Amino acid sequence: MMSKPLLTCEELLSGAVGVISSDTPRLDAELLLNHVSGLSRTSFRAFPEREVDAPIVAEFERLVAQRIEGMPIAYLLGHQEFWSLPFKVSSSTLIPRPDTECLVEQALALSLPDNAKVLDMGTGTGAIALALASEQPNWLITACDLQEDAIALAQANARELRLPVNVFQSSWFTGLPTDRFDLIVSNPPYIASGDDHLGEGGVRFEPASALVAGADGLDDIRQIVAEAPAWLNNNGWLLLEHGFDQASVVQELFSKHGFSNIESRKDYGGNDRMTLGQWPEQGADDVE
Ligand code: GLN
């Protein structure tokens, strides 16, 4: 009996490029073939005629079919780079976004004590907390998330990156041991439940719990801003990522809850993407 001829790398790649409708079909196909075969992307150019074993072909085709459905490449590969660090990702957490690196930059630009105590709320993969830990080894960094899968993932990423971050399960502040921080940072869910964006592209595959926050997208931000003062040291900072059109309402929330030095900052796309404010020194007069 004649066995089926083996497919070459180039045949597999050009077949996939013809059916993947993303902006980067060749790159996607090469990343997926690299992932299932262990062959390097440069080897696809150097040895396009190299034959690929049938089980690898089957696995490649399974992933290509998912990519055609719109599954983000990061979920198919199981990892995503953030702040030049490799993070494991899974469908129980948001895929770290390049724009969230602006939040990390902003946090690093603050003037904080050498041994600053920092809290990253809703950490997901641990991206923000671990990026900060990679830059500031003396900071004492705590991260929390409500989802058990996210906690396991953040802990696995911390182990793999050999960075010291304490991860707690907590619904915002409710499950945290009492403490005061010099910086509280978060990329919370901030999309309105009826937003059309939720039905498009890669976000369809990301967990709603990490994206959606009530009718106006501000439910979680309102809670964090209201409760943060009890968890901040004097002169400590609250720094939140939010939607491109939420800066003025988030600034008002900061102001209503007593923050000073309130400012918003832009992401790489020029959108107001984050707001920060400082919890002022509480003088004797302020103590009730
Ligand atoms: N910026 C993300 C998006 O628009 C949302 C992230 C979030 O809700 N925290 O897809």
XYZ file of C-alpha atoms and ligand atoms in Angstrom:
298
model
C 0.000 0.000 0.000
C 1.328 3.444 -0.926
C 1.617 5.755 2.069
C 0.453 9.360 1.778
C 3.342 11.616 0.669
C 4.651 13.793 3.473
C 4.060 17.532 3.213
C 6.974 19.941 3.218
C 7.314 22.984 5.472
C 6.661 25.319 2.551
C 3.573 23.402 1.414
C 2.154 23.583 4.931
C 2.961 27.264 5.319
C 1.621 28.388 1.965
C -1.524 26.309 2.522
C -2.086 28.050 5.866
C -1.332 31.538 4.476
C -4.105 30.989 1.916
C -6.731 30.395 4.611
C -5.701 32.568 7.594
C -7.372 35.945 7.211
C -5.471 37.869 9.924
C -3.247 40.898 9.136
C -0.165 38.681 9.425
C -0.969 35.259 7.903
C 2.640 34.284 7.078
C 3.896 35.234 10.544
C 0.995 33.398 12.209
C 1.616 30.275 10.120
C 5.364 30.321 10.862
C 4.783 30.806 14.608
C 2.323 27.912 14.690
C 4.582 25.581 12.691
C 7.523 26.505 14.897
C 5.353 25.797 17.957
C 4.261 22.305 16.853
C 7.483 21.194 15.125
C 10.206 22.853 17.186
C 11.836 23.856 13.862
C 13.061 27.442 13.768
C 11.408 30.069 11.600
C 14.697 30.678 9.761
C 14.860 26.977 8.891
C 11.560 27.344 7.002
C 13.400 29.660 4.592
C 16.666 27.721 4.520
C 15.033 24.288 4.098
C 11.525 24.860 2.691
C 11.485 21.350 1.232
C 11.964 19.692 4.623
C 9.219 17.120 5.218
C 7.047 17.233 8.320
C 5.780 14.124 10.149
C 2.066 13.357 9.935
C 1.245 13.897 13.671
C 2.877 17.349 13.508
C 0.926 18.163 10.357
C -2.296 17.148 12.141
C -1.502 19.353 15.158
C -0.565 22.274 12.880
C -3.840 21.937 10.995
C -5.790 21.857 14.270
C -4.198 25.160 15.363
C -4.631 26.765 11.933
C -8.353 25.892 12.065
C -8.621 27.671 15.438
C -6.692 30.674 14.091
C -9.142 30.864 11.170
C -11.943 31.113 13.767
C -10.110 34.135 15.247
C -8.480 32.536 18.302
C -5.612 34.889 19.316
C -2.179 33.605 18.419
C -1.022 34.064 22.045
C -3.600 31.531 23.276
C -2.572 29.042 20.557
C 1.104 29.378 21.427
C 0.429 29.610 25.181
C 2.684 32.611 25.608
C 2.992 36.341 24.981
C 5.849 38.754 25.422
C 5.287 41.753 27.708
C 7.971 44.219 28.801
C 10.434 41.970 26.884
C 9.633 39.116 29.276
C 8.011 35.817 28.234
C 4.628 35.234 29.916
C 2.569 32.066 29.886
C -1.024 32.910 29.003
C -4.233 30.908 29.078
C -7.816 31.588 28.132
C -8.602 32.310 31.796
C -6.711 35.605 31.625
C -6.448 38.646 29.399
C -3.539 38.619 26.955
C -1.133 41.370 28.114
C -1.389 44.382 25.773
C 1.490 46.589 24.581
C -0.466 49.640 25.813
C -0.306 48.281 29.355
C 3.483 48.707 29.104
C 2.719 52.453 29.284
C 1.176 51.810 32.696
C 4.396 50.069 33.776
C 6.478 52.990 32.446
C 4.309 55.419 34.360
C 4.633 53.430 37.587
C 8.428 53.339 37.212
C 8.540 57.101 36.645
C 6.939 57.885 40.035
C 9.138 58.955 42.866
C 8.654 56.164 45.407
C 10.598 54.907 48.430
C 13.455 52.458 47.707
C 11.547 49.630 49.359
C 8.167 50.723 48.008
C 5.215 48.467 48.772
C 3.283 47.933 45.581
C -0.020 46.193 44.849
C -1.165 45.059 41.382
C -4.908 44.340 41.439
C -6.477 41.894 38.983
C -3.030 40.781 37.912
C -4.104 38.058 35.423
C -0.853 36.624 34.038
C 1.066 38.753 36.565
C 2.326 40.966 33.738
C 2.319 44.345 35.504
C 3.580 43.060 38.860
C 6.360 40.983 37.283
C 7.440 43.724 34.877
C 7.781 46.058 37.888
C 9.648 43.375 39.848
C 12.079 42.940 36.949
C 12.955 46.645 37.119
C 12.803 47.283 40.857
C 14.231 44.348 42.828
C 13.866 46.253 46.113
C 10.146 46.868 45.773
C 7.866 44.596 47.821
C 5.278 43.590 45.288
C 1.928 41.959 45.955
C -0.511 40.923 43.262
C -4.093 39.725 43.539
C -6.768 38.259 41.339
C -10.196 36.790 41.893
C -9.740 33.874 39.464
C -7.940 30.790 40.755
C -6.601 29.963 37.281
C -5.120 33.439 37.024
C -3.422 33.070 40.403
C -1.867 29.758 39.346
C -0.696 31.357 36.112
C 0.754 34.459 37.797
C 2.563 32.217 40.300
C 3.903 30.024 37.485
C 5.131 33.109 35.628
C 6.777 34.444 38.801
C 8.569 31.099 39.297
C 9.652 30.869 35.677
C 10.923 34.463 35.612
C 12.463 34.043 39.085
C 10.841 37.242 40.297
C 9.525 37.658 43.823
C 5.846 38.613 43.771
C 3.306 37.481 46.380
C 0.027 36.479 44.772
C -3.260 36.454 46.724
C -6.765 35.442 45.823
C -8.930 38.459 46.462
C -11.979 40.215 45.071
C -10.340 43.643 44.856
C -9.437 44.531 48.457
C -11.747 42.113 50.275
C -9.374 39.125 50.598
C -6.121 40.988 51.237
C -4.300 40.998 54.559
C -4.505 44.533 55.995
C -1.644 46.627 54.680
C -0.728 50.045 53.284
C 0.930 50.515 49.906
C 3.000 53.238 48.260
C 1.530 52.371 44.879
C -1.627 50.566 43.843
C -1.734 49.821 40.141
C -4.396 48.031 38.137
C -5.597 47.237 34.654
C -9.141 46.361 35.739
C -12.046 45.403 33.484
C -13.372 48.634 31.970
C -15.484 47.804 28.937
C -19.240 48.542 29.030
C -21.333 45.363 28.874
C -23.072 46.427 25.641
C -19.887 47.520 23.803
C -19.769 46.219 20.211
C -16.003 45.755 20.547
C -16.704 42.647 22.689
C -18.103 40.802 19.680
C -15.109 41.494 17.435
C -11.674 39.953 16.903
C -9.557 38.388 19.613
C -11.476 39.774 22.619
C -14.284 37.269 21.831
C -11.943 34.592 23.172
C -10.839 36.465 26.286
C -12.624 36.088 29.633
C -15.480 38.568 30.132
C -14.508 38.763 33.829
C -11.284 40.523 32.771
C -12.949 42.883 30.309
C -16.485 43.853 31.276
C -17.469 46.088 34.200
C -21.171 46.887 34.208
C -23.323 49.071 32.011
C -20.795 51.923 31.696
C -17.606 49.885 32.175
C -16.799 51.725 35.399
C -18.149 49.403 38.118
C -14.730 48.051 39.109
C -12.928 51.377 38.756
C -15.538 53.039 41.026
C -14.960 50.384 43.685
C -11.166 50.536 43.484
C -11.027 54.346 43.670
C -13.468 54.417 46.606
C -11.598 51.781 48.627
C -7.968 52.523 47.733
C -7.502 55.396 50.244
C -7.760 52.943 53.160
C -4.903 50.915 51.625
C -2.532 53.724 50.639
C 0.282 55.251 52.631
C 0.377 59.042 52.850
C 1.640 60.320 49.482
C 0.974 56.896 47.940
C -0.239 56.671 44.347
C -3.176 55.028 42.640
C -2.593 54.342 38.940
C -5.348 52.835 36.789
C -5.682 51.859 33.153
C -9.081 52.710 31.654
C -10.982 53.135 28.395
C -9.914 55.758 25.838
C -13.002 57.879 26.653
C -13.065 57.451 30.443
C -10.282 59.840 31.545
C -12.497 62.747 32.648
C -14.950 60.612 34.598
C -12.105 58.669 36.244
C -10.445 61.989 37.163
C -13.713 63.109 38.762
C -13.861 59.875 40.778
C -10.289 60.396 42.004
C -11.136 63.949 42.988
C -14.395 62.971 44.727
C -12.491 60.475 46.887
C -9.854 62.985 47.981
C -6.898 62.303 45.669
C -4.576 65.123 44.615
C -2.103 65.576 41.742
C -4.599 63.858 39.429
C -3.463 63.452 35.843
C -4.169 61.237 32.857
C -1.587 59.809 30.474
C -1.697 58.525 26.924
C -1.062 55.056 25.490
C 1.037 54.346 22.384
C -1.978 55.154 20.209
C -2.315 58.661 21.682
C -5.467 57.814 23.711
C -5.875 58.910 27.321
C -5.441 55.411 28.699
C -4.569 55.804 32.376
C -5.142 58.124 35.305
C -3.092 58.557 38.433
C -3.584 60.421 41.675
C -1.809 60.805 44.982
C -3.321 60.172 48.394
C -2.388 63.352 50.276
C -0.492 63.593 53.536
C -3.097 63.222 56.316
C -2.357 65.930 58.863
C -3.539 65.854 62.486
C -6.482 68.057 61.443
C -7.744 65.351 59.104
C -7.957 62.709 61.829
C -11.486 62.345 63.065
N -7.797 47.471 26.341
C -8.514 46.245 26.299
C -9.369 46.162 25.038
O -9.879 47.153 24.621
C -9.411 46.052 27.504
C -8.631 45.750 28.703
C -9.446 45.834 29.936
O -10.689 45.798 29.965
N -8.768 45.940 31.010
O -9.485 45.110 24.466
